[in-house]
PDB file of C-alpha atoms and ligand atoms in Angstrom:
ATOM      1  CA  UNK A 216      -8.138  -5.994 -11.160  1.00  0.00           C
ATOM      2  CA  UNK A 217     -11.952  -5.578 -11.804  1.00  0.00           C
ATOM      3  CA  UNK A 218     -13.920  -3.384  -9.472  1.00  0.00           C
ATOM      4  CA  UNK A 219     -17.635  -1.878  -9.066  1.00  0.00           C
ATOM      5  CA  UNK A 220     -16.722   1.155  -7.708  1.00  0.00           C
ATOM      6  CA  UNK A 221     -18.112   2.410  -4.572  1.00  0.00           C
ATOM      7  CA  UNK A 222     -21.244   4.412  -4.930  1.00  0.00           C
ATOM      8  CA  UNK A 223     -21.137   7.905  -2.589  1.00  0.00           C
ATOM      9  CA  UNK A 224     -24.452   8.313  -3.754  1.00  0.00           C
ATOM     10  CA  UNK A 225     -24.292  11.589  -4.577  1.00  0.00           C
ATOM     11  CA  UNK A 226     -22.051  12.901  -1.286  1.00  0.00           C
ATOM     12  CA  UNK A 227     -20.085  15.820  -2.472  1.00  0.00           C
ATOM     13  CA  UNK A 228     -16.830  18.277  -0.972  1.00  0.00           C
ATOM     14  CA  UNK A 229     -17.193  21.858  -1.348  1.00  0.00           C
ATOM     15  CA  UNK A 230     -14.032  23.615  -2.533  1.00  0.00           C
ATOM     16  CA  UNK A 231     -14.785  26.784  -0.293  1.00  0.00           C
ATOM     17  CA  UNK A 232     -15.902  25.564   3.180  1.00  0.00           C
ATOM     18  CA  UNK A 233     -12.889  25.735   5.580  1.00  0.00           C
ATOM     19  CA  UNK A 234     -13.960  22.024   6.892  1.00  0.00           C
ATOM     20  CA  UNK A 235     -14.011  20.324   3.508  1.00  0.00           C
ATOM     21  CA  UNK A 236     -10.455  21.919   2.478  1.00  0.00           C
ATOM     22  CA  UNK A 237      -8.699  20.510   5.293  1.00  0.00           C
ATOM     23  CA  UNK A 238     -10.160  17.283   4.622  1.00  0.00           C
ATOM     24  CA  UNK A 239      -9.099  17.501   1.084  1.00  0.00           C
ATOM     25  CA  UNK A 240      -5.590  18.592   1.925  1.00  0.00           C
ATOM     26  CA  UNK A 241      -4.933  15.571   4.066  1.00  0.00           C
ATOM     27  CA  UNK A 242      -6.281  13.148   1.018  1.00  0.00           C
ATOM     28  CA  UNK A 243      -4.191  14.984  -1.533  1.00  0.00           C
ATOM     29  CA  UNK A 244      -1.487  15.322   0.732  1.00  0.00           C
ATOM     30  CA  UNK A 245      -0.988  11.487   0.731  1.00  0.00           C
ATOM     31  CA  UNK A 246      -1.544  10.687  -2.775  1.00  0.00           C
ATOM     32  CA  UNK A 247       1.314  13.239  -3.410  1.00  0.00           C
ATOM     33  CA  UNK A 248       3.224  11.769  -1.196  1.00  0.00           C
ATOM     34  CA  UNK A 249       2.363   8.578  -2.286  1.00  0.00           C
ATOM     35  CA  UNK A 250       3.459   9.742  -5.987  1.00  0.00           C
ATOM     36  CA  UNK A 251       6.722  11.274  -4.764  1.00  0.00           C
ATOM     37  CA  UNK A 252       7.574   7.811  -3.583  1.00  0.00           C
ATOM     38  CA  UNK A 253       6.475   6.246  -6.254  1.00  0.00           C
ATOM     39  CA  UNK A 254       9.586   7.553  -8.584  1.00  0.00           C
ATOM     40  CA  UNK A 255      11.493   5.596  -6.551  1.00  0.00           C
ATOM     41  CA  UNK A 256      10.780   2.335  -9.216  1.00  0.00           C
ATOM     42  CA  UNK A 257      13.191   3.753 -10.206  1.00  0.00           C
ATOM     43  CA  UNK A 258      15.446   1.634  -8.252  1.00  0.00           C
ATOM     44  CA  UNK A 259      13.550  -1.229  -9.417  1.00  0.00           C
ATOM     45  CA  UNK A 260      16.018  -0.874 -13.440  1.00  0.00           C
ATOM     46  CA  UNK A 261      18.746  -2.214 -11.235  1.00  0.00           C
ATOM     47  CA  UNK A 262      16.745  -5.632 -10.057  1.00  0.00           C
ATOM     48  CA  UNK A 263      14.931  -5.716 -13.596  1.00  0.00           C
ATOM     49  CA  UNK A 264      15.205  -9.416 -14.743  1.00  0.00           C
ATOM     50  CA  UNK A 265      13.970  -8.883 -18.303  1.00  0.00           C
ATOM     51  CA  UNK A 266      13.648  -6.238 -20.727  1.00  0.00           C
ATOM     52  CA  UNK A 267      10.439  -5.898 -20.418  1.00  0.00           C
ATOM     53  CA  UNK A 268      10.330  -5.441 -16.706  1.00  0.00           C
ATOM     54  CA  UNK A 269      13.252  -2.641 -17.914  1.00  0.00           C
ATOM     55  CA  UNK A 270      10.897  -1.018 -20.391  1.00  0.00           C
ATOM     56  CA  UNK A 271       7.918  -0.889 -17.985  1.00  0.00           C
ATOM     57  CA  UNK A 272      10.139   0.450 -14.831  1.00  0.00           C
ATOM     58  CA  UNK A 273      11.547   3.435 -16.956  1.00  0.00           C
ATOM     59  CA  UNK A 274       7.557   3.807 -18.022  1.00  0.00           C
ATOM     60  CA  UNK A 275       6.718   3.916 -14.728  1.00  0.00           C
ATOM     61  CA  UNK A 276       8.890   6.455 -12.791  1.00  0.00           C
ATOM     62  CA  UNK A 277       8.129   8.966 -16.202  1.00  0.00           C
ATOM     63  CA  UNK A 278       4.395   8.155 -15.524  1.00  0.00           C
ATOM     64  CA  UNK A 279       4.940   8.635 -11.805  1.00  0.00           C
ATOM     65  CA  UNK A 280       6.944  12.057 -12.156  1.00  0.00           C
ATOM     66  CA  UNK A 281       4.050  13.218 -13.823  1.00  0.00           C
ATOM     67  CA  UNK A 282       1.822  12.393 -11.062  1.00  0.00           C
ATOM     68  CA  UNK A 283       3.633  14.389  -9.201  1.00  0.00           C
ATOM     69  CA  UNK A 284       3.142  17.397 -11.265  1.00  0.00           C
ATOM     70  CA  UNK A 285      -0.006  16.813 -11.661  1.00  0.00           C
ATOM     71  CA  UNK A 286      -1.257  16.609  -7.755  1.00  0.00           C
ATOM     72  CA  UNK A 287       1.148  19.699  -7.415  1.00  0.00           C
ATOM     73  CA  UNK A 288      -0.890  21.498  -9.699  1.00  0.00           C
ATOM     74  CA  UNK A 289      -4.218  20.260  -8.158  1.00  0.00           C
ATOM     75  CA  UNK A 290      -2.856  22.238  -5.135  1.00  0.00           C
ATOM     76  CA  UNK A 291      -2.259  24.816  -6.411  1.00  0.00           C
ATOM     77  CA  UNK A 292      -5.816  24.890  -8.045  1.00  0.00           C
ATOM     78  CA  UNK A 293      -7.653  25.132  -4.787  1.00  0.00           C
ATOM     79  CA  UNK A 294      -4.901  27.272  -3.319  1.00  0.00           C
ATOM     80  CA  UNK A 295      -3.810  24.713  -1.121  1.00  0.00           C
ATOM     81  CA  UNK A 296      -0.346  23.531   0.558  1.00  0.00           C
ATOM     82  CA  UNK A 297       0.621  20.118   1.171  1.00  0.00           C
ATOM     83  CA  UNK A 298       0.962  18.252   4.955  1.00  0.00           C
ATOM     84  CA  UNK A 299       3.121  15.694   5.852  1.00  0.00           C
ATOM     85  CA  UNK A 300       2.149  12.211   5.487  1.00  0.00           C
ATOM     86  CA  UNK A 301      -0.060  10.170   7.656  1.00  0.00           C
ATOM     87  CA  UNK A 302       2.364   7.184   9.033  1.00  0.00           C
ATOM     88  CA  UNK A 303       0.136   4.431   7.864  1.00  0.00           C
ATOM     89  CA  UNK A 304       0.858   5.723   4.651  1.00  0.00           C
ATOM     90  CA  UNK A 305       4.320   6.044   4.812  1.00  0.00           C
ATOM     91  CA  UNK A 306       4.209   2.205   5.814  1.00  0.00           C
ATOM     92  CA  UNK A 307       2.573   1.608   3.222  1.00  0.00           C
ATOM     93  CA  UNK A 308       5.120   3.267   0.766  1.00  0.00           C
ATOM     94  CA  UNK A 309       8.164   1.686   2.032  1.00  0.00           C
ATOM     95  CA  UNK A 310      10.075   0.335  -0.910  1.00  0.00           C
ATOM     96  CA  UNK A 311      10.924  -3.006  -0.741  1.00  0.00           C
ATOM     97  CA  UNK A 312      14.488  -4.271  -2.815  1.00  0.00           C
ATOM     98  CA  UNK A 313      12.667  -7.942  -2.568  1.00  0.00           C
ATOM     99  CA  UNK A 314      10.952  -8.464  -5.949  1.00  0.00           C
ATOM    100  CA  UNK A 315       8.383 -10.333  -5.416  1.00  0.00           C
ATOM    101  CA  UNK A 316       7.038  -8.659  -2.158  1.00  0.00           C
ATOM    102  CA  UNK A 317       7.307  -5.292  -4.149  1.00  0.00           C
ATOM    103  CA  UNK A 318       5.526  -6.340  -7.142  1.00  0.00           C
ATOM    104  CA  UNK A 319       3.106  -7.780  -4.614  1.00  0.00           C
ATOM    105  CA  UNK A 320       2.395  -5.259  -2.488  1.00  0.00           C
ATOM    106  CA  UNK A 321       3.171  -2.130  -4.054  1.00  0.00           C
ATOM    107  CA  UNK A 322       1.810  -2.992  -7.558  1.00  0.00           C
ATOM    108  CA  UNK A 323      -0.886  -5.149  -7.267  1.00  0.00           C
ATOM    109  CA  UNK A 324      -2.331  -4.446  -3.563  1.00  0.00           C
ATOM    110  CA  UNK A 325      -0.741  -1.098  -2.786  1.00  0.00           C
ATOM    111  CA  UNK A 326      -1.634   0.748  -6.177  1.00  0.00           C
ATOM    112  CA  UNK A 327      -4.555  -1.080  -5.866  1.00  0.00           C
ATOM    113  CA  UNK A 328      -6.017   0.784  -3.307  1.00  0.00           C
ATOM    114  CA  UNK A 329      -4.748   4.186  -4.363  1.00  0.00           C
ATOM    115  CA  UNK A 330      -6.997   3.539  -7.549  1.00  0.00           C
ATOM    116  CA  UNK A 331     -10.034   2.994  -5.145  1.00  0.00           C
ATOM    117  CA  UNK A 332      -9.494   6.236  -3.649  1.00  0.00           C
ATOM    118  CA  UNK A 333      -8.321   7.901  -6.769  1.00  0.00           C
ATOM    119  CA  UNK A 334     -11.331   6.716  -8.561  1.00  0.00           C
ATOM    120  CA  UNK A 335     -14.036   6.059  -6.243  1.00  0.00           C
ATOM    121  CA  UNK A 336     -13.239   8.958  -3.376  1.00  0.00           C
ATOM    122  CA  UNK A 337     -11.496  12.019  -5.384  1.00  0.00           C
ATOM    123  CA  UNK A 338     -13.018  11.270  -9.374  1.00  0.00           C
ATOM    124  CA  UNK A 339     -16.948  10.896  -7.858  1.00  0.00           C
ATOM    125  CA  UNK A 340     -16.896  13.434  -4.672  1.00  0.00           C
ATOM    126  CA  UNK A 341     -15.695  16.925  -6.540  1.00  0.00           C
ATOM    127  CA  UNK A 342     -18.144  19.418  -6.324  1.00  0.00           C
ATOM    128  CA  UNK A 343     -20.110  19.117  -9.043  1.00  0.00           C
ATOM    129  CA  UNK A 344     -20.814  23.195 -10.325  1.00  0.00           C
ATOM    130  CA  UNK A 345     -17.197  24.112  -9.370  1.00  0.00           C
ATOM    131  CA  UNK A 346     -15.506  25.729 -12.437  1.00  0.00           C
ATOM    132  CA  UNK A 347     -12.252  24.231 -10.660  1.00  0.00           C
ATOM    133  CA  UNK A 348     -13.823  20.711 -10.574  1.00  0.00           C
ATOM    134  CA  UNK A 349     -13.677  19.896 -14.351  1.00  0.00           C
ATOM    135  CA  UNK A 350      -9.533  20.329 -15.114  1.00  0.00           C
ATOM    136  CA  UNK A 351      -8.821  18.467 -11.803  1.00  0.00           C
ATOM    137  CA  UNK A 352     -11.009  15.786 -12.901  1.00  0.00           C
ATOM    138  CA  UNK A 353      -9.025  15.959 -16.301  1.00  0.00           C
ATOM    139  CA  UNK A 354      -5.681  15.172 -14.568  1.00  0.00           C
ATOM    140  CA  UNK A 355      -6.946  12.725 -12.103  1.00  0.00           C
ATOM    141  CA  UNK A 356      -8.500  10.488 -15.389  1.00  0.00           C
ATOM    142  CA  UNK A 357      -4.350  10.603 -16.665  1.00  0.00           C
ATOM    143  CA  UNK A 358      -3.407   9.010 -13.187  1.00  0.00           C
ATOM    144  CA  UNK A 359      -6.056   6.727 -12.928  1.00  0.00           C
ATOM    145  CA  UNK A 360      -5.484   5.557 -16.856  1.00  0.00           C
ATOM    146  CA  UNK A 361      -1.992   5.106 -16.113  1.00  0.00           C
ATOM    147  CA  UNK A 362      -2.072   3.491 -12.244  1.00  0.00           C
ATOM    148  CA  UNK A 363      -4.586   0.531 -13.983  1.00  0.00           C
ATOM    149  CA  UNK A 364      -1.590  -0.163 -16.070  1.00  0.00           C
ATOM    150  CA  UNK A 365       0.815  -0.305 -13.051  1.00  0.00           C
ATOM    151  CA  UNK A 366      -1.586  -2.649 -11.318  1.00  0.00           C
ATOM    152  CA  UNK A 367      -1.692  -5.111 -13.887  1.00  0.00           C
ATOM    153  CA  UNK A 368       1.812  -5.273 -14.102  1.00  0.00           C
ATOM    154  CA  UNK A 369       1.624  -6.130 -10.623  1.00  0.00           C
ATOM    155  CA  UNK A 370      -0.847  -8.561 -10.887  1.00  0.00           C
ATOM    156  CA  UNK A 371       1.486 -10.102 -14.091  1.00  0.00           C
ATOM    157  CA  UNK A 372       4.259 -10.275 -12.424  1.00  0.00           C
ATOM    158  CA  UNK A 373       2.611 -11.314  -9.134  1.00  0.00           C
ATOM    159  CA  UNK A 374       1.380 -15.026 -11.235  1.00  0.00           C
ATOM    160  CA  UNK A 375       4.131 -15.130 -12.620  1.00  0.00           C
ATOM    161  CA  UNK A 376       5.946 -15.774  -9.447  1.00  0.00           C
ATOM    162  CA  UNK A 377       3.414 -17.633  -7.924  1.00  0.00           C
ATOM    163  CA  UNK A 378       3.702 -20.046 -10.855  1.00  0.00           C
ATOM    164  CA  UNK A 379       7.510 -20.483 -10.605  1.00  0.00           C
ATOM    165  CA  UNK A 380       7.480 -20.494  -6.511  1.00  0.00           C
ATOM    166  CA  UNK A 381       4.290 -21.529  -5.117  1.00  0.00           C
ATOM    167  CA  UNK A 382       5.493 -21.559  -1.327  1.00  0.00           C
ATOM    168  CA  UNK A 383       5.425 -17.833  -1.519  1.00  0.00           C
ATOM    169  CA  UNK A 384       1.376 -18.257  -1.640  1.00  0.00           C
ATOM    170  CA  UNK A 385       1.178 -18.494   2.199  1.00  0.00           C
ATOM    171  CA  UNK A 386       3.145 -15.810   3.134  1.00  0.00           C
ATOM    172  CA  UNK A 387       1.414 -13.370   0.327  1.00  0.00           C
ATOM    173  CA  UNK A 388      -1.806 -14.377   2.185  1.00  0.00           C
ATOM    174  CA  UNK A 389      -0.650 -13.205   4.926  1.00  0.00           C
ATOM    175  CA  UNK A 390       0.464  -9.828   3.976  1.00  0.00           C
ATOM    176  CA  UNK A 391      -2.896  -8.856   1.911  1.00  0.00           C
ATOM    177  CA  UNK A 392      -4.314 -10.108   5.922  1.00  0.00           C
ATOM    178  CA  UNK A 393      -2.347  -7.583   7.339  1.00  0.00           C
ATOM    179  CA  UNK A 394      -2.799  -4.902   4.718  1.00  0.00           C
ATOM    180  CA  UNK A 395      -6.489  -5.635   5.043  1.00  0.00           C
ATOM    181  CA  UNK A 396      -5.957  -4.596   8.775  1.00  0.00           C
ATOM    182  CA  UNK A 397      -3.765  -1.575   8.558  1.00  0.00           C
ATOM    183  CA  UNK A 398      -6.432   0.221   5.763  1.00  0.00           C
ATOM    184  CA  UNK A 399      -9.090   1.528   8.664  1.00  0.00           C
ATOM    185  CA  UNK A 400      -6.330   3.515  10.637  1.00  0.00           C
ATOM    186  CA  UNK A 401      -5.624   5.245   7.628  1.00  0.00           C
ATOM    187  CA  UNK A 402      -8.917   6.696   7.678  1.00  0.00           C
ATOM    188  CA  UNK A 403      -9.551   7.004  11.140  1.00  0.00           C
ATOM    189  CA  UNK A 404      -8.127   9.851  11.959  1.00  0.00           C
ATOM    190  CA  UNK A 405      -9.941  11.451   9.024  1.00  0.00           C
ATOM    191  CA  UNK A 406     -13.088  10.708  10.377  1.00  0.00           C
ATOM    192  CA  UNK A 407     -12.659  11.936  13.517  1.00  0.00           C
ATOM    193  CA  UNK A 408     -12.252  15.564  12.201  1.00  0.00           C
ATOM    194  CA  UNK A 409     -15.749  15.538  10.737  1.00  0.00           C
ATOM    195  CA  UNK A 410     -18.375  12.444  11.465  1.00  0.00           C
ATOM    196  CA  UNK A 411     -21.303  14.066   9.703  1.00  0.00           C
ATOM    197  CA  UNK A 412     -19.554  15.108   6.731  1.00  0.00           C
ATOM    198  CA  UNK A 413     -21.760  13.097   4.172  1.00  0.00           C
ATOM    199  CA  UNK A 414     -18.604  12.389   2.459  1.00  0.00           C
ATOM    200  CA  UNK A 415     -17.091  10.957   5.255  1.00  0.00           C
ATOM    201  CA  UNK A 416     -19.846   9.387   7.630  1.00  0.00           C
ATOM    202  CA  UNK A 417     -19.565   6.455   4.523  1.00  0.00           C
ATOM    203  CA  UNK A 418     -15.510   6.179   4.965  1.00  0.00           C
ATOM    204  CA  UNK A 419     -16.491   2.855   6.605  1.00  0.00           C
ATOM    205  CA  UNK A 420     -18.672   1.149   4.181  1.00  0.00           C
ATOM    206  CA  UNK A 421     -15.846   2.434   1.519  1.00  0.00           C
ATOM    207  CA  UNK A 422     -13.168   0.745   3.687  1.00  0.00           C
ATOM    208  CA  UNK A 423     -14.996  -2.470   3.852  1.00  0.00           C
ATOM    209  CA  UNK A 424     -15.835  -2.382   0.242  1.00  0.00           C
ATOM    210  CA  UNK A 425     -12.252  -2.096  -0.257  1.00  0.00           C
ATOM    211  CA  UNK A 426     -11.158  -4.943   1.601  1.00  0.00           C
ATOM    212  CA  UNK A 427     -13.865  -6.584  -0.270  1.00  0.00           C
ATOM    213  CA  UNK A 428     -12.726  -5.935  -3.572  1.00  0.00           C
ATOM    214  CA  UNK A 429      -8.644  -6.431  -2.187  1.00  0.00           C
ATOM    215  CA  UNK A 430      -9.945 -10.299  -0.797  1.00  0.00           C
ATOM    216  CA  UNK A 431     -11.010 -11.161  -4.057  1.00  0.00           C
ATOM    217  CA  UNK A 432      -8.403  -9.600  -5.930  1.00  0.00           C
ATOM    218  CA  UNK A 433      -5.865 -11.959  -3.961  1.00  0.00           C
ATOM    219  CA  UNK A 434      -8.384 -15.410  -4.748  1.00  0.00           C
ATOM    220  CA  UNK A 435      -8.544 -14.437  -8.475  1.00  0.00           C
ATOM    221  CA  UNK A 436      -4.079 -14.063  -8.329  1.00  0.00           C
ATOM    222  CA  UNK A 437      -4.529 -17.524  -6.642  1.00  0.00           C
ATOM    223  CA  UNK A 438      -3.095 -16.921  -3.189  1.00  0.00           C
ATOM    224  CA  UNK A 439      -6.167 -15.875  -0.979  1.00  0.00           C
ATOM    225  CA  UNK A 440      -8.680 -19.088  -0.064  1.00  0.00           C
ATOM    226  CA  UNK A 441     -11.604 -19.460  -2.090  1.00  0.00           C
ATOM    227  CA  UNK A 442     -14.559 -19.900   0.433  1.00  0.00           C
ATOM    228  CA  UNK A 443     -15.061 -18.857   3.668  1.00  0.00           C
ATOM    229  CA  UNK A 444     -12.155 -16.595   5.594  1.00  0.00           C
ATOM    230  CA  UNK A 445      -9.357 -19.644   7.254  1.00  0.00           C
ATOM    231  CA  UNK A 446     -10.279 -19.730  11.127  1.00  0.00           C
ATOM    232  CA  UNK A 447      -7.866 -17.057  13.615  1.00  0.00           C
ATOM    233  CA  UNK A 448      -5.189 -19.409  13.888  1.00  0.00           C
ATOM    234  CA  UNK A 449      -4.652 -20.172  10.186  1.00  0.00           C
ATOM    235  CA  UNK A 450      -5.201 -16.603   9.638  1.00  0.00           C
ATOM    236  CA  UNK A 451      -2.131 -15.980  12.364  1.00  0.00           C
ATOM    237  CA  UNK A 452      -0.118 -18.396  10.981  1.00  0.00           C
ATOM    238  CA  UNK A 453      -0.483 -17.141   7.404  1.00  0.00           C
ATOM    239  CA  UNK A 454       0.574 -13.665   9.044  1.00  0.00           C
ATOM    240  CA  UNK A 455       3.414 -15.046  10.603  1.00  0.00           C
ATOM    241  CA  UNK A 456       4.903 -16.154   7.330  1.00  0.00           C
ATOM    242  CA  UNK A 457       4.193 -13.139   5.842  1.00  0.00           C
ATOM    243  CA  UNK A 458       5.741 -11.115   8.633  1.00  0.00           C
ATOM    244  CA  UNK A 459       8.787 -13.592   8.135  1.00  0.00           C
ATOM    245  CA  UNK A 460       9.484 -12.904   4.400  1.00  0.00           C
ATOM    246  CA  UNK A 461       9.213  -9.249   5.130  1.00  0.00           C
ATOM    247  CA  UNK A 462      12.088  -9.469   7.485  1.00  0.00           C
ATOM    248  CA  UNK A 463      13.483 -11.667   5.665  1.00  0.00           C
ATOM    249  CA  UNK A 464      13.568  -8.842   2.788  1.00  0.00           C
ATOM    250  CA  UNK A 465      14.789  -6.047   4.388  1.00  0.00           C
ATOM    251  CA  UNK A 466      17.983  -8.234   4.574  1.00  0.00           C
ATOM    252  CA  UNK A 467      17.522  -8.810   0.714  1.00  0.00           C
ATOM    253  CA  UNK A 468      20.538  -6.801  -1.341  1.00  0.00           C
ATOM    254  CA  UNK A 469      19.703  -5.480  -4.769  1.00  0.00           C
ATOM    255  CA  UNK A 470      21.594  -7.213  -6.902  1.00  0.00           C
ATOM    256  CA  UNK A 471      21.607  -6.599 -10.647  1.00  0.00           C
ATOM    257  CA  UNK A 472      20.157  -8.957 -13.664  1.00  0.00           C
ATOM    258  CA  UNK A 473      20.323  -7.175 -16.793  1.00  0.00           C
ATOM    259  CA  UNK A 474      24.563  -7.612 -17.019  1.00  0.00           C
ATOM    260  CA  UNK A 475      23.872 -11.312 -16.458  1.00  0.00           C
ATOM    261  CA  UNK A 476      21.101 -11.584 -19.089  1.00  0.00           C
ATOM    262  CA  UNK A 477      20.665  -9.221 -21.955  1.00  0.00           C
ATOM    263  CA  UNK A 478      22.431 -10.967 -24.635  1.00  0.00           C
ATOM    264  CA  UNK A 479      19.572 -13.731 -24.694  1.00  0.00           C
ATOM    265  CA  UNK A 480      16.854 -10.821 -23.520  1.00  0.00           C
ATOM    266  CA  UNK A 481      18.047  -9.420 -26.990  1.00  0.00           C
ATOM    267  CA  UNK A 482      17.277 -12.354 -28.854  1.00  0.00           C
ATOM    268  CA  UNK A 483      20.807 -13.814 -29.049  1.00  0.00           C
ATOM    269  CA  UNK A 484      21.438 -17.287 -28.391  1.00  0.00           C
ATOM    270  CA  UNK A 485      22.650 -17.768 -24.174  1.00  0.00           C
ATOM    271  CA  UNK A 486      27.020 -18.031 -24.324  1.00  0.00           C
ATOM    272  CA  UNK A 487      26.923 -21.091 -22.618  1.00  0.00           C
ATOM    273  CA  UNK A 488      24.724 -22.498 -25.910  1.00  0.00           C
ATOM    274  CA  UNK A 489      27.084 -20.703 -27.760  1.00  0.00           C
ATOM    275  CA  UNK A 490      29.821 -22.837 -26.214  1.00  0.00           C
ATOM    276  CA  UNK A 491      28.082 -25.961 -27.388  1.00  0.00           C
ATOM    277  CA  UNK A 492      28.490 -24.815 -31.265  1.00  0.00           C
ATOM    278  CA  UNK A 493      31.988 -23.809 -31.631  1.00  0.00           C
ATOM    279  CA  UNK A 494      31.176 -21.825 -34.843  1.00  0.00           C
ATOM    280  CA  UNK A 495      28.118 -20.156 -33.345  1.00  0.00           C
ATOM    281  CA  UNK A 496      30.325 -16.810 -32.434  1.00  0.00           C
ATOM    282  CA  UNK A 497      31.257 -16.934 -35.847  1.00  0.00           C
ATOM    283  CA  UNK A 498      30.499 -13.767 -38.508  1.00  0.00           C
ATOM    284  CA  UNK A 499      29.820 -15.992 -41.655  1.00  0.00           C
TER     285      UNK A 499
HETATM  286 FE1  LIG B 281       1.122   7.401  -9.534  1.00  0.00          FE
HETATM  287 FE1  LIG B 282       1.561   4.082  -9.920  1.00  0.00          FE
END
């Protein structure tokens, strides 16, 4: 994933004004969130199909635990308690058993966009002469570092499948359409609580910078059109599929690789090779 960044042009929160601390809460409030969910890769060992997939899921929930800390002590920085989550965002966490819609949309598009906000909202809009400002800044760096690396698995993995089942291009179309479409009701409610906030009076042009940088994220990985947007109806048809294999994958049951695979994920020959050289069990 390459972005820009988003420039706020200077747009700044203050850590003391009562206005700016509620909008803060409800930002850090969902990343926290969004980082208590995100342990739950953890599920994701079971499904692993290689070792490497293994390796990087154990990295992963470690890396996301820490998050977790870290946004914890953020709050408790600026003296502030957490809120429940905003249901967009809850949506958006949902963990999905179905591999390739979860390396899809909660690697490669979902943690996507919580590096745009990590990076381009939180890392550029602290107040900049706030002793507080400089050890938050600190932490958030760690999560950013690390949430580039879960991205790119995403976007590995995401090929990857594409490469071996191409059909699934459609319906991933579809899904970054309807992502695209959920992202301004996330921050809608934000804006409402303060319009002239210089910070948030350019929540719009950040949301459709976003969905910017999301469209060609999904034309570099292949799926998205290159060109102009595909009329309504494609658009709607693309969304259908999409809404298809997500119903289609809450019906999906885990069901475990590693048992099936590890002795040629450790380098051994498969046993059904093995059967075709009756000495190749042997010790000598
Ligand atoms: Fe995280
Ligand atoms: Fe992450």
């Amino acid at each position: 994933m390459t972005t820009d960044g988003f420039n706020f042009e200077g747009a700044r929160f203050d850590f003391d004004a009562a206005q700016d601390r509620a909008i803060l809460r409800f930002v850090l409030s969902q990343a926290l969130f969004g980082e208590a969910t995100g342990v739950y890769c953890g599920r994701s060992l079971y499904t692993a199909e290689t070792l490497e997939a293994a390796h990087f899921y154990v990295k992963q929930a470690r890396q996301e635990l820490s998050h977790l800390q870290l946004f914890a002590e953020i709050f408790r920085t600026l003296g502030l308690t957490p809120e429940p989550p905003h249901w967009v965002i809850k949506v958006l966490a949902a963990h999905n058993d179905y591999y390739p819609l979860k390396v899809l949309m909660e690697h490669a598009l979902g943690e996507g966009m919580v590096l745009d906000i990590f990076r381009d909202v939180l890392l550029q809009t602290l107040p900049e002469h706030d002793p507080r400002t400089a050890s938050i800044q600190k932490k958030l760096r760690v999560v950013c570092k690390e949430e580039e690396e879960h991205v790119a698995w995403g976007e590995k993995e995401t090929r990857r499948l594409l490469a071996k089942t191409p059909a699934l291009g459609p319906a991933f179309y579809g899904l970054l359409e309807l992502q695209l479409a959920l992202a301004p009701y996330a921050v809608r409610g934000l804006q409402a609580r303060a319009p002239n906030h210089p910070v948030l009076k350019q929540l719009p042009a950040f949301v459709a910078h976003v969905q910017q940088r999301v469209w060609r994220q999904g034309q570099a990985l292949g799926f998205v059109p290159l060109g102009a947007r595909p009329s309504l109806a494609a658009r709607g048809g693309a969304v259908g599929k999409g809404l298809l294999l997500l119903a289609r994958s809450k019906f999906a049951r885990a069901t475990s690789k590693l048992d099936h695979r590890y002795i040629e994920e450790l380098g051994f020959p498969a046993p059904d090779k093995q059967h075709a050289r009756p000495d190749a069990g042997a010790s000598r």
